[in-house]
Coordinates of C-alpha atoms (C1' of nucleotides) in Angstrom, one line a residue:
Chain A
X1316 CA -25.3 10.3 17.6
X1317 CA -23.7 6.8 18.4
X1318 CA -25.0 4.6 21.0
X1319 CA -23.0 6.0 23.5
X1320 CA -20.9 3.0 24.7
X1321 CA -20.3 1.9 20.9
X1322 CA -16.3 1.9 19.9
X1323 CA -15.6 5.2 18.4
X1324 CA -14.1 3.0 15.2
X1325 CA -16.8 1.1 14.5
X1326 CA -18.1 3.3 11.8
X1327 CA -14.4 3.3 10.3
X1328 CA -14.4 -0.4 10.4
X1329 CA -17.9 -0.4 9.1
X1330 CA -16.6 2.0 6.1
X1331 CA -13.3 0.1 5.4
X1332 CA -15.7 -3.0 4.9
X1333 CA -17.8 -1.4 2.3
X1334 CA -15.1 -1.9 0.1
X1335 CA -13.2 -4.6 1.5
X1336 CA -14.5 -6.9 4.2
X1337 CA -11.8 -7.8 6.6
X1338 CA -11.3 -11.1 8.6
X1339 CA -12.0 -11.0 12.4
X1340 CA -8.1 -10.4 13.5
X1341 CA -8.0 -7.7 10.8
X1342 CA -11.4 -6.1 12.1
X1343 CA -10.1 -6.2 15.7
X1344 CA -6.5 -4.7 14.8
X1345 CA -8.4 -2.0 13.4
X1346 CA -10.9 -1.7 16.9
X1347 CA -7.2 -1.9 18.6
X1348 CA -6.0 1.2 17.1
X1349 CA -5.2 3.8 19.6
X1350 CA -7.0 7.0 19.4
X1351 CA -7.9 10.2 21.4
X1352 CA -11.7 11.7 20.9
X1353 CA -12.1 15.2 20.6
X1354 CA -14.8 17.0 20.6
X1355 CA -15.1 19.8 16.9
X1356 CA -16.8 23.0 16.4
X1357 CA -18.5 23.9 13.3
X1358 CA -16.1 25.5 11.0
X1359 CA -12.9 23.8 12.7
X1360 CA -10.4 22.4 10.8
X1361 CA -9.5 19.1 10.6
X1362 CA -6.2 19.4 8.3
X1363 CA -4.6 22.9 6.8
X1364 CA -3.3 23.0 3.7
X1365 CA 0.7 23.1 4.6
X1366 CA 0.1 20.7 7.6
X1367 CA 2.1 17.8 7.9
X1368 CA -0.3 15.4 8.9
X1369 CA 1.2 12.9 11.8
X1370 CA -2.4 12.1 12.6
X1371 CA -5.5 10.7 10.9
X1372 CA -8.7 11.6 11.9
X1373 CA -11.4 9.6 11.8
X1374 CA -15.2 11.5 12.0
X1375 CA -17.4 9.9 15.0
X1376 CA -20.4 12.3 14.8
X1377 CA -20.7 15.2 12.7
X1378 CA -20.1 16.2 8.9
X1379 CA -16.8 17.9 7.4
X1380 CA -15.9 18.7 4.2
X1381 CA -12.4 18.7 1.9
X1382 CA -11.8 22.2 0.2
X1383 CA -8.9 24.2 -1.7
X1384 CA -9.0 28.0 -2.8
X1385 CA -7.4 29.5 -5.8
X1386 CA -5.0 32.7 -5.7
X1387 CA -8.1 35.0 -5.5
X1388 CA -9.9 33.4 -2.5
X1389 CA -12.4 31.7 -4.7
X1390 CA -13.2 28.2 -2.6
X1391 CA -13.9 24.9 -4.4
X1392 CA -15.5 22.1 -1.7
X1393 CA -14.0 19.0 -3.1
X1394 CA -15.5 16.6 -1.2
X1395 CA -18.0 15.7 1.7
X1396 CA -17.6 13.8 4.3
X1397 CA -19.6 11.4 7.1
X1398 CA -19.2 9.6 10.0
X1399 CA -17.1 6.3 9.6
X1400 CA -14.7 8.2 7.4
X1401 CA -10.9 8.7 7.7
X1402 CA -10.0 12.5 6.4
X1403 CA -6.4 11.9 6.3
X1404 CA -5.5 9.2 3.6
X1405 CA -5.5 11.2 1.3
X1406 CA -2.4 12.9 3.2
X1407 CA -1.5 10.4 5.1
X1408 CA 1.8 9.0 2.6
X1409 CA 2.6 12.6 1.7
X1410 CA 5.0 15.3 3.1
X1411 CA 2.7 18.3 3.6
X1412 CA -1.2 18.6 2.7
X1413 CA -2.1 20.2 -0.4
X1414 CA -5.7 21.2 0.7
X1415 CA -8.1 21.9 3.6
X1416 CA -10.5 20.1 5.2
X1417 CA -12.8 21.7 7.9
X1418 CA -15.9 20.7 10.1
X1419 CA -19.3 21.2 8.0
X1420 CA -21.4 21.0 11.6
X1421 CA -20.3 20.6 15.8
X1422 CA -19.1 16.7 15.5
X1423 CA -16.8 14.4 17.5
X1424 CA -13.4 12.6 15.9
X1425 CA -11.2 10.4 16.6
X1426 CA -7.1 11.1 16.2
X1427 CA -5.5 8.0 15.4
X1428 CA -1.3 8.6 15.2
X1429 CA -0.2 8.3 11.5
X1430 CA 2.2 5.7 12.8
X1431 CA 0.5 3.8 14.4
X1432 CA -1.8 3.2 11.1
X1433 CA 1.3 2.5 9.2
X1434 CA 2.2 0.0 11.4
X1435 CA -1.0 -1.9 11.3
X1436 CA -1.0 -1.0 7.6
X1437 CA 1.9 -3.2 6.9
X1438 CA 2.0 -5.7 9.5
X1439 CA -1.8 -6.6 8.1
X1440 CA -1.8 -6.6 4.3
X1441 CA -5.2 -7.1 4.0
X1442 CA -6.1 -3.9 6.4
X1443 CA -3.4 -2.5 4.3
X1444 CA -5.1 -3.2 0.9
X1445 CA -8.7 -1.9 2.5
X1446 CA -7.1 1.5 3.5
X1447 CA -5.6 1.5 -0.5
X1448 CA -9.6 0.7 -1.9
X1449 CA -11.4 3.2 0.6
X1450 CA -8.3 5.8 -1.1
X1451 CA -9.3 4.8 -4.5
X1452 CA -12.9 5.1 -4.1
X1453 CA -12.5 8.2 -2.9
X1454 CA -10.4 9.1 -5.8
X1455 CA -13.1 7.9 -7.9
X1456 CA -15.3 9.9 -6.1
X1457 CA -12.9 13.2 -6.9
X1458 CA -12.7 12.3 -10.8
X1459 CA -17.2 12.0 -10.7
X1460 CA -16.9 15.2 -9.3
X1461 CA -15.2 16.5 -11.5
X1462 CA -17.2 15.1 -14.5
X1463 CA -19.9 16.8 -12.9
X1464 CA -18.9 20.1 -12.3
X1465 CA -17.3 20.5 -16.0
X1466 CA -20.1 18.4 -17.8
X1467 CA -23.2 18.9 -16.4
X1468 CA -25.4 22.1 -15.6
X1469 CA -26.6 23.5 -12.4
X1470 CA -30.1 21.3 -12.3
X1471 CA -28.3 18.4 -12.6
X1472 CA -25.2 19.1 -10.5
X1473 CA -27.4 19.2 -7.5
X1474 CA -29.3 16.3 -8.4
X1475 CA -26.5 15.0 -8.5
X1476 CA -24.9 15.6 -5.0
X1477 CA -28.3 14.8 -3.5
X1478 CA -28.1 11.5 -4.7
X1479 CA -25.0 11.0 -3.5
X1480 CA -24.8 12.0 -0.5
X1481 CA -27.8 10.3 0.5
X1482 CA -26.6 7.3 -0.9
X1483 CA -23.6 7.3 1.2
X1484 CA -25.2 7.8 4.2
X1485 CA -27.1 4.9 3.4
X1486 CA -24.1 2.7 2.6
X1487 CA -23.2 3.8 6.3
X1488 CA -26.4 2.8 7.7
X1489 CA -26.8 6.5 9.0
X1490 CA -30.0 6.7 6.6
X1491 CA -33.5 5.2 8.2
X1492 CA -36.0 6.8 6.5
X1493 CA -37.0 8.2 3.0
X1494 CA -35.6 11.8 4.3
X1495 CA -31.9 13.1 5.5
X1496 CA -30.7 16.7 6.7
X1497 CA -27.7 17.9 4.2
X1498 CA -25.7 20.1 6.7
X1499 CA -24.8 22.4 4.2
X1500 CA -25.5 26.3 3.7
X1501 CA -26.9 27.3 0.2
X1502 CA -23.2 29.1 -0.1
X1503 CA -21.2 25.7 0.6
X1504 CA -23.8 23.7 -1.8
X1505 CA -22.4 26.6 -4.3
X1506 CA -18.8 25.8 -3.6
X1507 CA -19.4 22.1 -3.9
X1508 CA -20.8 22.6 -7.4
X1509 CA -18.8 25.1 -8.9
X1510 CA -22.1 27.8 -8.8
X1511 CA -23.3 30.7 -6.6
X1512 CA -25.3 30.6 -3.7
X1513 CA -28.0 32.7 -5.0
X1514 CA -28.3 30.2 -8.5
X1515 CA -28.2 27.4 -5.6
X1516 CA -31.3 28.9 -4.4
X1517 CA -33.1 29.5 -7.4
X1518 CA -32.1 25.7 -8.4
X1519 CA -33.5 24.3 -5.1
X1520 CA -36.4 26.0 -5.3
X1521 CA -37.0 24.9 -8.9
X1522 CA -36.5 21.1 -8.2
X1523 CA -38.6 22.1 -4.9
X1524 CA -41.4 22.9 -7.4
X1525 CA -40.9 20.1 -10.4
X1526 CA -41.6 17.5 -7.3
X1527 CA -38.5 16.2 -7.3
X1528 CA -37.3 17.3 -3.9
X1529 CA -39.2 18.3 -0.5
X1530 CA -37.3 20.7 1.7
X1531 CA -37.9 21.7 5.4
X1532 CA -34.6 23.8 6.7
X1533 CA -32.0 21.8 5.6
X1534 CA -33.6 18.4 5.5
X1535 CA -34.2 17.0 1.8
X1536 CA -37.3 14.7 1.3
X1537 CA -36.9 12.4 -2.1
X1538 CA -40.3 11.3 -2.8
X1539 CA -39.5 9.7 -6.3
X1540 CA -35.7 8.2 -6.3
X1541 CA -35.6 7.4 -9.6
X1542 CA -36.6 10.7 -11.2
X1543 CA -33.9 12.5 -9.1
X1544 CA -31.1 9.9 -10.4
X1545 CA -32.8 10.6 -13.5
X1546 CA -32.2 14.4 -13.7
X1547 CA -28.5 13.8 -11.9
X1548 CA -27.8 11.7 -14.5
X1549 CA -26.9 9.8 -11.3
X1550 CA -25.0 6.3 -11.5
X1551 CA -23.8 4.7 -8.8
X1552 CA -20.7 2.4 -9.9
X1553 CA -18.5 4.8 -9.2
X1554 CA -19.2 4.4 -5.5
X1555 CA -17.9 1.1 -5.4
X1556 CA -20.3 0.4 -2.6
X1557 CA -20.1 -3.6 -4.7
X1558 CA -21.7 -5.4 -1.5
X1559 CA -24.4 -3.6 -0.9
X1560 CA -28.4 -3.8 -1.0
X1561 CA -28.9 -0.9 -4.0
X1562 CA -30.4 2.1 -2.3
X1563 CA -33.4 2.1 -4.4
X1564 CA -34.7 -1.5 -3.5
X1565 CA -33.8 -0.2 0.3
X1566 CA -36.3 2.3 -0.2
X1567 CA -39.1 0.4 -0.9
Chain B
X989 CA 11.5 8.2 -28.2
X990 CA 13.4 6.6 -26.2
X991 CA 16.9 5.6 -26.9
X992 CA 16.4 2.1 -28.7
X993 CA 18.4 0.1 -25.6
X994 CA 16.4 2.0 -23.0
X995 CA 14.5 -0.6 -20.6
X996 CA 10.7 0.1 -21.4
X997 CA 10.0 0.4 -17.3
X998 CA 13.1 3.3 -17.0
X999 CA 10.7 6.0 -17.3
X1000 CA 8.0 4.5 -14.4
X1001 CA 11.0 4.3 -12.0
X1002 CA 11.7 7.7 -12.4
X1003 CA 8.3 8.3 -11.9
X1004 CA 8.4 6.6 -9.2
X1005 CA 11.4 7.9 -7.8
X1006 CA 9.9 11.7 -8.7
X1007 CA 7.9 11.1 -4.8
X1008 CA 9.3 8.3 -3.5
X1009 CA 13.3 7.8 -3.9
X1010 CA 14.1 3.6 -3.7
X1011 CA 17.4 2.0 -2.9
X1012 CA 19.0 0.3 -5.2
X1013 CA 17.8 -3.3 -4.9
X1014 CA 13.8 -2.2 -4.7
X1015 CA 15.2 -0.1 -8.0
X1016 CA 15.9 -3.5 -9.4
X1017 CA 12.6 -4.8 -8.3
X1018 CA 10.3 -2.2 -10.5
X1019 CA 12.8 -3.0 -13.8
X1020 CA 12.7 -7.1 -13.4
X1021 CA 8.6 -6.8 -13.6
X1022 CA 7.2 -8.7 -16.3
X1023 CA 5.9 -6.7 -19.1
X1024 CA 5.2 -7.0 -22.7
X1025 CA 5.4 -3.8 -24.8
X1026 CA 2.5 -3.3 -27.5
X1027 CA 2.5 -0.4 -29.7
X1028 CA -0.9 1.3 -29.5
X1029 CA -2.6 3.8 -32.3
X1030 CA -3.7 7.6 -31.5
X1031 CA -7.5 6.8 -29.7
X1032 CA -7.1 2.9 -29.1
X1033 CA -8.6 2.1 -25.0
X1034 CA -5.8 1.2 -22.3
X1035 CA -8.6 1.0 -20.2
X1036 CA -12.5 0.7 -20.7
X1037 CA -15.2 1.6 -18.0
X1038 CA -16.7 -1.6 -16.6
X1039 CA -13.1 -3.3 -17.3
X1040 CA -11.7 -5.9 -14.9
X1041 CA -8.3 -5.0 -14.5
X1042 CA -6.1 -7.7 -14.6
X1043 CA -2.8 -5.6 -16.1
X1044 CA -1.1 -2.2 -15.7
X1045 CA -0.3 -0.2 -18.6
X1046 CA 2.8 1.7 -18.6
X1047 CA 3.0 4.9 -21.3
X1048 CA 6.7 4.0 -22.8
X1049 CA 6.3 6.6 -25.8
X1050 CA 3.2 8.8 -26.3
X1051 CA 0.8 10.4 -24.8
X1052 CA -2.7 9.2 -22.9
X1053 CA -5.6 10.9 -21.4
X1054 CA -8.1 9.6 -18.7
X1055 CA -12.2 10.8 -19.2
X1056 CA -15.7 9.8 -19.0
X1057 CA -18.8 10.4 -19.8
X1058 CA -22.9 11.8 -18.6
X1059 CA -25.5 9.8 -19.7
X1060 CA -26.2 12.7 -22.3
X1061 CA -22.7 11.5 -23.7
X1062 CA -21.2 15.1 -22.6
X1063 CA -17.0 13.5 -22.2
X1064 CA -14.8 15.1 -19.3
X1065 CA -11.3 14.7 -19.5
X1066 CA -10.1 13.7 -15.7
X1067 CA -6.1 13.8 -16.5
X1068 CA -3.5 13.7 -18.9
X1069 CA -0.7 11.0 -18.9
X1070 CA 3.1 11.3 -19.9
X1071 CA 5.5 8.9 -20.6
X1072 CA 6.6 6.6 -17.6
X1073 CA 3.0 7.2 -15.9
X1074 CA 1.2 3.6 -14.9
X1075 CA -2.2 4.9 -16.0
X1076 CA -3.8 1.7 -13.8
X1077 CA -2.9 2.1 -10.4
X1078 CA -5.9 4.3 -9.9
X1079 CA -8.0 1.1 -11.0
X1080 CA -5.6 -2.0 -9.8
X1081 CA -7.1 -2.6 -6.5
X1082 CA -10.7 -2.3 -7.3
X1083 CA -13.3 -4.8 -9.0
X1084 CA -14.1 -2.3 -11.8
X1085 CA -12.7 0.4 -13.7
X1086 CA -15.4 3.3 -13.3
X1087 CA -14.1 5.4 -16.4
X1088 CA -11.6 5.1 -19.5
X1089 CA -7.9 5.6 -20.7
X1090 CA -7.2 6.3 -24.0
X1091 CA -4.4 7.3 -26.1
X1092 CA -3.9 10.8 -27.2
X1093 CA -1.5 9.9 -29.7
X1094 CA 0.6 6.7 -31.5
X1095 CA 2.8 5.4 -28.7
X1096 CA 4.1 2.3 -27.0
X1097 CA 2.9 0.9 -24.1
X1098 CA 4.6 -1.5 -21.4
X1099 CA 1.4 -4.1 -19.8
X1100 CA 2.7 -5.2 -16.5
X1101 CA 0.4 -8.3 -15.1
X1102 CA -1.7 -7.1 -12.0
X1103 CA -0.7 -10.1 -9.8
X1104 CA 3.0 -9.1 -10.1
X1105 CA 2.7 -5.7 -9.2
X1106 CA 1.2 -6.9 -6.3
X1107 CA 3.4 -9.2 -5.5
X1108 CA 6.4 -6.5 -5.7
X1109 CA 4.0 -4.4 -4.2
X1110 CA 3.5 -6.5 -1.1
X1111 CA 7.1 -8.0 -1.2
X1112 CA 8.6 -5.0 -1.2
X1113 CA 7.4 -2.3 1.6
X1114 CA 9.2 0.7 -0.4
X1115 CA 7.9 0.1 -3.6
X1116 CA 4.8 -0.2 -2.1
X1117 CA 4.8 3.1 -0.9
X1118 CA 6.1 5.0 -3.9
X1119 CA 2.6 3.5 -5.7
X1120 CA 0.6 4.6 -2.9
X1121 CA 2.3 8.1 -3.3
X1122 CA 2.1 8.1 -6.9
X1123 CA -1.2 7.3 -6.3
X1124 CA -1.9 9.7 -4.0
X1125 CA -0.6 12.4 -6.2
X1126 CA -2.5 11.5 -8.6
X1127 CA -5.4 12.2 -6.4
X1128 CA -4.0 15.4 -5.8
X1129 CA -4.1 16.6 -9.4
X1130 CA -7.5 15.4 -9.7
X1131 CA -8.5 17.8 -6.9
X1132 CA -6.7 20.7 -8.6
X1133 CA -8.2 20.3 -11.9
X1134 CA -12.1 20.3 -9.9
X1135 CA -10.9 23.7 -8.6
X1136 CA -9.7 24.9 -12.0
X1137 CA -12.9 23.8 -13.6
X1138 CA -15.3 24.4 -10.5
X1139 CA -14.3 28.0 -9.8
X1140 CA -11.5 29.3 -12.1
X1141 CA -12.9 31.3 -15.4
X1142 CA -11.6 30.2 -19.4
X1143 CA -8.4 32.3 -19.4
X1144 CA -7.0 30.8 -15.9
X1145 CA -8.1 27.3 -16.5
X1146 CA -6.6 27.0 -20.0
X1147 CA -3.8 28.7 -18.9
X1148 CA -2.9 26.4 -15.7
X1149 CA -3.8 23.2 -17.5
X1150 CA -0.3 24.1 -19.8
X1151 CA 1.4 25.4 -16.5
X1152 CA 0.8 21.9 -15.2
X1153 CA 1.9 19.9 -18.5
X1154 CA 5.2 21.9 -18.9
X1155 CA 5.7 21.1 -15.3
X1156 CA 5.0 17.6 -15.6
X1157 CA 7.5 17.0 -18.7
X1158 CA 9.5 18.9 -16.5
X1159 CA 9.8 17.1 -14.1
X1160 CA 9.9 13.8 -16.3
X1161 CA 13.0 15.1 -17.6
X1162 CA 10.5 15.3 -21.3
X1163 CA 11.0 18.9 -21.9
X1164 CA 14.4 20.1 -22.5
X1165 CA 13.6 23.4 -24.0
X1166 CA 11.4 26.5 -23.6
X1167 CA 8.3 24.9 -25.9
X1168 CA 6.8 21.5 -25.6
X1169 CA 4.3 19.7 -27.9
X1170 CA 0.5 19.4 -26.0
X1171 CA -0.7 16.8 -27.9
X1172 CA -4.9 17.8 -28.4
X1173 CA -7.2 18.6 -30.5
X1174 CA -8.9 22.2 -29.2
X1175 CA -12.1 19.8 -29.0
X1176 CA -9.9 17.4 -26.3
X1177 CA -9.0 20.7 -24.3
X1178 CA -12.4 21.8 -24.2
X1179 CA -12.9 18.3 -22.7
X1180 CA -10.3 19.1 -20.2
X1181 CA -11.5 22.5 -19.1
X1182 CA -15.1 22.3 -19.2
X1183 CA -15.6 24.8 -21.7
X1184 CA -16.4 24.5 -25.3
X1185 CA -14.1 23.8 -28.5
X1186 CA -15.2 27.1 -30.1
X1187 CA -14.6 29.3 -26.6
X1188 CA -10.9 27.0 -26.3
X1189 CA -9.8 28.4 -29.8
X1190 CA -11.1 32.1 -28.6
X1191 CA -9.1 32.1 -25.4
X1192 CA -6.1 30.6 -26.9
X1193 CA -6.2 33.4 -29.5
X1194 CA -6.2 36.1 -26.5
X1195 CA -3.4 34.2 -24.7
X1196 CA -1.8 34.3 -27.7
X1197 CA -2.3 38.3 -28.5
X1198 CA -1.5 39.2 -24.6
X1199 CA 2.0 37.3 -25.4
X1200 CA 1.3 34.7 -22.7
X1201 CA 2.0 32.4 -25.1
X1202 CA 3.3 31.6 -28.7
X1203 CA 1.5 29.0 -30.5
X1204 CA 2.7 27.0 -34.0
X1205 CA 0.6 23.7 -34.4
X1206 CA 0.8 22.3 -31.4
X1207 CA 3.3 23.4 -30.5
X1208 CA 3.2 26.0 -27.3
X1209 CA 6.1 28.4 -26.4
X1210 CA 5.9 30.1 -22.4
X1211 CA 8.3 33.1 -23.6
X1212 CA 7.5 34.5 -19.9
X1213 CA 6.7 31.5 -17.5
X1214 CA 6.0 34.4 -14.2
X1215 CA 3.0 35.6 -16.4
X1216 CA 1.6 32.7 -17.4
X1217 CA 2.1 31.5 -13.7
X1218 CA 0.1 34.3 -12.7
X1219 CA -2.6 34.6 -15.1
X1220 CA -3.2 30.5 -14.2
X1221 CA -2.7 31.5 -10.5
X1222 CA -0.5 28.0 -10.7
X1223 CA 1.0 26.7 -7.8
X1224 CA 3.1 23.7 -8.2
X1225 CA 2.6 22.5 -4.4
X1226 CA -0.1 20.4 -5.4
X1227 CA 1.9 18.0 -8.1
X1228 CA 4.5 17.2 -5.0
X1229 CA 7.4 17.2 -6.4
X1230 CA 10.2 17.6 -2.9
X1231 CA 12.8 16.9 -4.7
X1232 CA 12.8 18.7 -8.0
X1233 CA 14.6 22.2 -9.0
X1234 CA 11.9 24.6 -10.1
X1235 CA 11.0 24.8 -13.3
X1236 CA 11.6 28.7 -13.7
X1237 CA 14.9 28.5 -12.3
X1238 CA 15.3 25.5 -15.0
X1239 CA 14.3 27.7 -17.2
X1240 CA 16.7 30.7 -16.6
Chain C
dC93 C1' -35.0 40.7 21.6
dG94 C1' -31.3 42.0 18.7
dT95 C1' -27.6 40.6 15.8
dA96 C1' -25.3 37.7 12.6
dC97 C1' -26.0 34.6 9.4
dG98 C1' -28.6 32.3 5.9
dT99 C1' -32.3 32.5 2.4
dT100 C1' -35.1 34.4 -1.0
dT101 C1' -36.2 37.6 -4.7
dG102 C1' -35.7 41.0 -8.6
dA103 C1' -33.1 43.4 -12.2
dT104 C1' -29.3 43.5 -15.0
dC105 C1' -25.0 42.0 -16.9
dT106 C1' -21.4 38.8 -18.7
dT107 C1' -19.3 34.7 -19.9
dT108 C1' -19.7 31.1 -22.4
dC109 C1' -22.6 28.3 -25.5
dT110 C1' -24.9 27.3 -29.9
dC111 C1' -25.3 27.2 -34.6
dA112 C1' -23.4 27.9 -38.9
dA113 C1' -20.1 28.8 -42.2
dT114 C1' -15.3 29.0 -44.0
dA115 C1' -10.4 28.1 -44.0
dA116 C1' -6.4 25.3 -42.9
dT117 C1' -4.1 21.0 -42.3
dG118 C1' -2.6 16.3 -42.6
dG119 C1' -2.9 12.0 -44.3
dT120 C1' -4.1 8.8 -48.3
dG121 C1' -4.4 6.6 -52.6
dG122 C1' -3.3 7.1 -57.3
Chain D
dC1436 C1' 3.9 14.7 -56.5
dC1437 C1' -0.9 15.8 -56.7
dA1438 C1' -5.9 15.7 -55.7
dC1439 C1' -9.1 14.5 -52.4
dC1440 C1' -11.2 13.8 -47.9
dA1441 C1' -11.6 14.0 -43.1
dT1442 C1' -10.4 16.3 -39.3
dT1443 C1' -9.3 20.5 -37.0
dA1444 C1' -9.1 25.4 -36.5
dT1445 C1' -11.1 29.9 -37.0
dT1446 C1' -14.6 33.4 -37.3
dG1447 C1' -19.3 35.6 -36.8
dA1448 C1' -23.9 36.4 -34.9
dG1449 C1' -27.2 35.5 -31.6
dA1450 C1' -29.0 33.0 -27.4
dA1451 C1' -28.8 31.4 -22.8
dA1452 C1' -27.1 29.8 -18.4
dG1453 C1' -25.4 31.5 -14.7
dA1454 C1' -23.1 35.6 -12.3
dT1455 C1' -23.4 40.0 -10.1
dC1456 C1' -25.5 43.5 -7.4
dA1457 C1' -28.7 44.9 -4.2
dA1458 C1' -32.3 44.5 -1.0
dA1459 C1' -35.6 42.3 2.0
dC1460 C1' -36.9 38.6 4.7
dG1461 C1' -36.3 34.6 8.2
dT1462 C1' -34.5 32.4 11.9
dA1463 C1' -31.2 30.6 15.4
dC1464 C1' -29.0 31.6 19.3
dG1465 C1' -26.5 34.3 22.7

DNA sequence: CGTACGTTTGATCTTTCTCAATAATGGTGG
DNA sequence: CCACCATTATTGAGAAAGATCAAACGTACG
């Protein structure tokens, strides 16, 4: 939850930052952008695959994820996402989305008009160039994906998204302590990693037992970082996250 | 090859122009960029991981591919590039490439200087757009080939990843008839699809013997593009391409 | 307090990998 | 043009990771 009477952008502005730190007109254009909250169930979509997005939303509270399905229904989650980030850049310059993105839990976002973001986009290069970075990380993010789920096996491939995910939501200063809930079902953790739920399980319970993990429901306990990056083969360049205080040393 | 008077940055400008149409002065623009050609041997590095870009490279002839690697060395190829593709937008705006380009094949490429794509870039709204597209198209195909890897089985994913090349020659204008050459090794497609060289050379024999496809070298032949289609369950919505006729109805 | 959903477990099956050997192919120097 | 070498393609046999099927167990929430 946000401090209530916190500006429902200031995690987008915080997120845009990570990559490219804006000056304090550029930060307040991007405060100034107009918006209307709405409140999300679990399971509702943010953007349907056909859509023609006129709108970007931006996730205040909650967790959603990006997904596509091939002919035979099979789903593949492409991506995760957490508050402070913008769901729709990836559509924003196109004609019609070419994939889903839904509501992992109950959330709040923020709908800001695509035009309006094009506007600011141009008439404020450098809030232009931040929206291009945060795109391109995220791209970057798509190709690590990728790399995992064709390269490395099921142990390692939720090592993997462990790591990351917590180190995200550390870059976003949504990460205190040494723990963090993953709002995910065993069956979405399957679809994220190119497995079944019931070898998701079996994995979970096996890093569960090596030591390398601590569950309780969904909340994940890391009690040694480095020997989870070790088994995810995790490295975090690929985050782009160039500013910031390694996760590691915050952890310490 | 390209006819001998051809300008070197023809090709991008369709590319360009594949998502994002330009008038005829921004057209201008993209061919008066700076650029020096440099022929480039089969496996020589456009781009290295950890690279600072500080040039685009533009494919002129040849083909390029786009990977990285685990820890354990394990290499996962993210995309493949045609002529007239830019294979550096995807790193141009950020402090450090976070994988590698290489060539599949001998070819020529076109550098273009970072700061004067920029400049165009930035100068010139339109063309600014039709990079953001191309780039976001890009991202696109990177999201399709985690669901081919992530959740589509040997057959399908071997099958859709030449569904997408033919499409992409296609639609470059590369491929006038009914065959095309795909440029790898059985070992690079196993790179591509997540599977292994031996299991690549398996499944190509079945496509082969279900008459999906014809194969001499590497040269591959779609005598029935609907079949092929279907075994990939391809969908061509993904590689946005508005304005193009069809491929099957360019092929009847 | 019951119902739907998520998790856990076992048994068995299948795809794909691994290891190993052989056969083509293409390019190179003589 | 030929012989040679390195690379790539093909094939077989056996192993393994992960999938599938099925059932039981938890637990959140209406």
């Amino acid at each position: 939850m946000p401090h209530p009477d916190e500006h429902a952008l200031h995690n987008l502005l915080r997120k845009l930052q990570l990559h490219h730190p804006l000056a304090a007109d550029d930060q307040q254009a991007v405060l100034n952008l107009p918006f209307k909250r709405r409140l999300v169930e679990a399971g509702s979509y943010l953007v349907r695959e056909g859509d023609v997005p006129d709108r970007c939303a931006v996730i205040v509270t909650g967790f959603a994820y990006r997904h596509k399905l091939t002919g035979d229904g099979a789903r593949q989650i492409l991506s995760l996402h957490i508050p402070g980030e913008a769901v729709d850049f990836q559509n924003m310059f196109l004609e019609e989305a070419d994939h889903n993105v839904q509501m992992l839990t109950r959330g709040e976002v923020a709908e800001i008009p695509r035009h309006a973001l094009e506007e600011v986009a141009l008439a404020r290069p450098e809030v232009g160039r931040a929206i291009m970075v945060t795109t391109l990380v995220e791209a970057s993010i798509f190709r690590e994906w990728t790399l995992n789920i064709g390269r490395r096996d099921a142990r390692s491939r939720i090592a993997h998204l462990l790591c990351e995910f917590a180190y995200r939501l550390t870059a976003q200063g949504l990460k205190p302590g040494s723990d963090y809930e993953l709002p995910m079902t065993q069956e979405q953790l399957a679809d994220a990693t190119g497995l079944t739920a019931v070898h998701v399980n079996r994995v979970l319970k096996t890093l569960d037992s090596e030591g390398l993990i601590e569950r309780e429901r969904r909340f994940i306990r890391i009690p040694d970082w480095d020997s989870l990056r070790l088994a995810a083969g995790f490295s975090e360049l690929y985050l782009h996250l160039d500013q910031m205080v390694p996760h590691s040393r915050a952890a310490h």
